[in-house]
């Protein structure tokens, strides 16, 4: 009986010890937290759980590479991408896909150049374990940048003959990409088409002169656009201008007159002097691009040697890049209306120092940059379409198709200036 009692006690003690050991084992598992991981496997590294393209620490990343955050297992909880460029930070808008395994930018266009991107992402794997990842990469820094100088000036009020002209400071090889990045629109709407002159100039115009009151907007989205190998755009800007009243003046070099029409109505017929027989004035449509109360005209600067140097030419309005001006003339007071004596410019009667009461002063005070001056009946060729804003001398089909104008040699920049 006693032996049976002892055996029972021993069995009870062994059972209690077993239960206690099991309890300790369970307690130890609960405190360490390693038992679940042991059962589910080792958690993946953040770089494996959340995969970011371009890679962490990458440099010289090209604009065409895709920015993407992806999880091979589980789902994304959140993604935040920040771009730092030109000492300014901006969050990159993006969207997590419907299956919550990928994130991409809303604008899936090219990456910004010369920028640093920071990516912060949080994801849950298939077992509910949360992982966070922080990465950075830097994009390619171009050796050369290009910009476009826009004519006319921002917020200007111009004549109806204004042509939007962009002059680039680097030669453009990839013209299609650059052209796509420039948008010219008008209100009221009208068809506006581009035309390239060489590798550095891009002009825009409608088929006919602008309607008075039109507002024109020029959007330059040239930032990081590749114009040529190693040459990328810098600008992301908007320009605008307003078209004022219509004024078109017709110079008849043979009759020595200029008819000035405002909104189609004749304002006045003004006597003029045009180019002399050996230095004739271009025919064709020219646009006022510069207005100077007074300027110096020196024949040496335009290829005529030492024939003249007039320090105070009044009421000068530039018509071509090569030097054709419409200006006041006080040194040959009897020439306007009677004879052609200039070196290619159009002269109006004026006095030394200029006066608003003279024909030249009257016309200057009523003119805008962008007004059209057309010359006819001169013993010369038609002005080249790229000499100043001479694009109106190309018909619409030539302008749209990119063919050269039938008359007027492209690039003809013969010197033209005032005559003493």
CSV table of C-alpha atoms in Angstrom, one decimal, residues 131-296:
chain,number,residue,atom,x,y,z
A,131,UNK,CA,8.7,46.8,-44.0
A,132,UNK,CA,9.9,50.4,-44.7
A,133,UNK,CA,12.5,51.5,-47.2
A,134,UNK,CA,14.2,54.8,-47.9
A,135,UNK,CA,16.2,55.3,-51.1
A,136,UNK,CA,17.8,58.1,-53.1
A,137,UNK,CA,19.2,58.5,-56.6
A,138,UNK,CA,20.5,61.4,-58.7
A,139,UNK,CA,19.9,62.1,-62.4
A,140,UNK,CA,22.3,63.0,-65.1
A,141,UNK,CA,23.7,66.6,-65.1
A,142,UNK,CA,24.1,67.8,-68.6
A,143,UNK,CA,27.3,69.5,-69.7
A,144,UNK,CA,25.4,72.0,-71.9
A,145,UNK,CA,22.0,73.6,-71.6
A,146,UNK,CA,20.0,75.5,-74.2
A,147,UNK,CA,17.4,78.3,-73.9
A,148,UNK,CA,15.2,80.1,-76.4
A,149,UNK,CA,14.9,83.8,-76.5
A,150,UNK,CA,11.3,84.8,-77.3
A,151,UNK,CA,10.0,87.6,-79.4
A,152,UNK,CA,7.9,89.6,-78.5
A,153,UNK,CA,8.4,90.5,-74.9
A,154,UNK,CA,6.2,89.2,-72.2
A,155,UNK,CA,3.0,91.2,-71.7
A,156,UNK,CA,3.6,93.4,-74.7
A,157,UNK,CA,0.9,94.9,-76.9
A,158,UNK,CA,1.9,94.5,-80.5
A,159,UNK,CA,0.8,95.0,-84.0
A,160,UNK,CA,-1.2,92.5,-86.0
A,161,UNK,CA,1.9,91.4,-88.0
A,162,UNK,CA,3.9,90.1,-85.0
A,163,UNK,CA,5.5,86.7,-85.5
A,164,UNK,CA,6.4,84.6,-82.5
A,165,UNK,CA,10.1,83.9,-82.9
A,166,UNK,CA,12.4,81.7,-80.8
A,167,UNK,CA,16.2,82.1,-81.2
A,168,UNK,CA,18.1,79.2,-79.5
A,169,UNK,CA,21.6,79.7,-78.1
A,170,UNK,CA,22.6,76.2,-79.3
A,171,UNK,CA,22.0,74.4,-82.6
A,172,UNK,CA,19.0,72.1,-82.5
A,173,UNK,CA,19.5,68.7,-84.0
A,174,UNK,CA,16.3,67.1,-82.6
A,175,UNK,CA,13.9,69.6,-84.0
A,176,UNK,CA,10.8,67.4,-83.5
A,177,UNK,CA,11.4,67.1,-79.8
A,178,UNK,CA,12.0,70.8,-79.3
A,179,UNK,CA,9.0,71.8,-81.5
A,180,UNK,CA,6.7,69.5,-79.4
A,181,UNK,CA,7.9,71.3,-76.3
A,182,UNK,CA,6.8,74.7,-77.6
A,183,UNK,CA,3.0,75.5,-77.6
A,184,UNK,CA,1.6,78.7,-79.1
A,185,UNK,CA,-2.2,79.3,-78.6
A,186,UNK,CA,-4.5,82.2,-79.2
A,187,UNK,CA,-7.8,83.5,-77.9
A,188,UNK,CA,-9.9,83.7,-80.0
A,189,UNK,CA,-8.5,80.4,-81.4
A,190,UNK,CA,-6.8,80.3,-84.8
A,191,UNK,CA,-4.5,77.8,-86.5
A,192,UNK,CA,-0.9,78.6,-85.7
A,193,UNK,CA,1.9,76.7,-87.4
A,194,UNK,CA,5.7,76.5,-86.8
A,195,UNK,CA,8.5,77.0,-89.3
A,196,UNK,CA,12.3,76.4,-88.8
A,197,UNK,CA,14.9,78.7,-90.2
A,198,UNK,CA,18.1,76.8,-89.9
A,199,UNK,CA,19.1,75.0,-86.7
A,200,UNK,CA,18.7,77.9,-84.2
A,201,UNK,CA,15.4,79.6,-85.0
A,202,UNK,CA,11.8,78.5,-84.8
A,203,UNK,CA,8.9,80.9,-85.8
A,204,UNK,CA,5.2,80.6,-85.3
A,205,UNK,CA,2.4,82.5,-87.1
A,206,UNK,CA,-1.2,82.1,-88.3
A,207,UNK,CA,-2.2,82.1,-92.0
A,208,UNK,CA,-3.1,85.8,-92.0
A,209,UNK,CA,-2.3,88.7,-89.7
A,210,UNK,CA,-3.7,88.4,-86.1
A,211,UNK,CA,-7.1,89.7,-85.4
A,212,UNK,CA,-7.0,92.8,-83.2
A,213,UNK,CA,-7.6,92.0,-79.5
A,214,UNK,CA,-6.2,88.5,-79.8
A,215,UNK,CA,-4.3,87.2,-76.7
A,216,UNK,CA,-1.4,84.9,-77.6
A,217,UNK,CA,0.2,82.5,-75.1
A,218,UNK,CA,3.6,80.9,-75.6
A,219,UNK,CA,4.3,77.9,-73.3
A,220,UNK,CA,7.9,76.7,-73.2
A,221,UNK,CA,8.2,73.2,-71.8
A,222,UNK,CA,11.9,72.8,-72.7
A,223,UNK,CA,13.2,71.7,-69.4
A,224,UNK,CA,15.4,68.6,-70.0
A,225,UNK,CA,14.3,68.3,-73.6
A,226,UNK,CA,17.3,66.8,-75.6
A,227,UNK,CA,18.1,69.2,-78.5
A,228,UNK,CA,21.4,67.6,-79.5
A,229,UNK,CA,23.8,65.1,-78.0
A,230,UNK,CA,24.7,66.3,-74.5
A,231,UNK,CA,22.5,69.5,-74.9
A,232,UNK,CA,19.3,69.7,-72.8
A,233,UNK,CA,16.7,72.5,-72.3
A,234,UNK,CA,16.5,74.6,-69.2
A,235,UNK,CA,13.2,76.6,-69.5
A,236,UNK,CA,9.8,75.9,-68.2
A,237,UNK,CA,8.1,79.3,-68.7
A,238,UNK,CA,5.0,80.9,-70.1
A,239,UNK,CA,4.9,84.2,-72.1
A,240,UNK,CA,1.9,86.1,-73.4
A,241,UNK,CA,1.2,89.2,-75.4
A,242,UNK,CA,-1.9,91.0,-76.7
A,243,UNK,CA,-2.5,92.1,-80.3
A,244,UNK,CA,-3.5,95.8,-80.6
A,245,UNK,CA,-5.2,97.6,-83.4
A,246,UNK,CA,-4.3,96.8,-87.1
A,247,UNK,CA,-1.9,99.2,-88.8
A,248,UNK,CA,-0.4,98.3,-92.2
A,249,UNK,CA,1.6,100.8,-94.2
A,250,UNK,CA,2.3,100.5,-98.0
A,251,UNK,CA,5.5,102.1,-99.3
A,252,UNK,CA,5.6,102.7,-103.0
A,253,UNK,CA,9.3,103.2,-103.8
A,254,UNK,CA,8.6,104.5,-107.3
A,255,UNK,CA,5.9,107.0,-106.3
A,256,UNK,CA,7.9,108.1,-103.1
A,257,UNK,CA,4.8,107.7,-100.9
A,258,UNK,CA,3.6,105.6,-97.9
A,259,UNK,CA,-0.1,104.9,-97.3
A,260,UNK,CA,-0.8,104.3,-93.6
A,261,UNK,CA,-4.0,102.3,-93.0
A,262,UNK,CA,-5.5,101.8,-89.6
A,263,UNK,CA,-8.1,99.0,-89.3
A,264,UNK,CA,-8.4,99.0,-93.1
A,265,UNK,CA,-9.1,102.8,-93.3
A,266,UNK,CA,-6.6,105.2,-94.9
A,267,UNK,CA,-5.1,107.5,-92.2
A,268,UNK,CA,-2.6,109.4,-94.3
A,269,UNK,CA,-0.4,109.3,-97.3
A,270,UNK,CA,3.1,110.3,-96.2
A,271,UNK,CA,6.0,111.3,-98.6
A,272,UNK,CA,9.1,109.1,-98.3
A,273,UNK,CA,12.5,108.5,-99.8
A,274,UNK,CA,13.7,104.9,-100.5
A,275,UNK,CA,16.9,103.3,-101.6
A,276,UNK,CA,19.0,105.0,-104.3
A,277,UNK,CA,19.4,103.2,-107.6
A,278,UNK,CA,22.6,101.5,-106.5
A,279,UNK,CA,21.4,100.7,-102.9
A,280,UNK,CA,17.8,99.9,-103.4
A,281,UNK,CA,15.2,98.9,-100.8
A,282,UNK,CA,13.9,95.4,-100.4
A,283,UNK,CA,10.4,94.7,-101.7
A,284,UNK,CA,8.0,92.7,-99.5
A,285,UNK,CA,6.4,92.7,-96.1
A,286,UNK,CA,8.5,93.7,-93.1
A,287,UNK,CA,7.6,93.9,-89.5
A,288,UNK,CA,8.7,96.6,-87.0
A,289,UNK,CA,10.9,94.8,-84.4
A,290,UNK,CA,12.5,97.8,-82.6
A,291,UNK,CA,11.6,101.4,-82.0
A,292,UNK,CA,14.3,104.0,-81.1
A,293,UNK,CA,13.7,107.7,-80.4
A,294,UNK,CA,17.2,108.3,-81.6
A,295,UNK,CA,20.1,106.1,-82.8
A,296,UNK,CA,23.5,106.2,-84.4
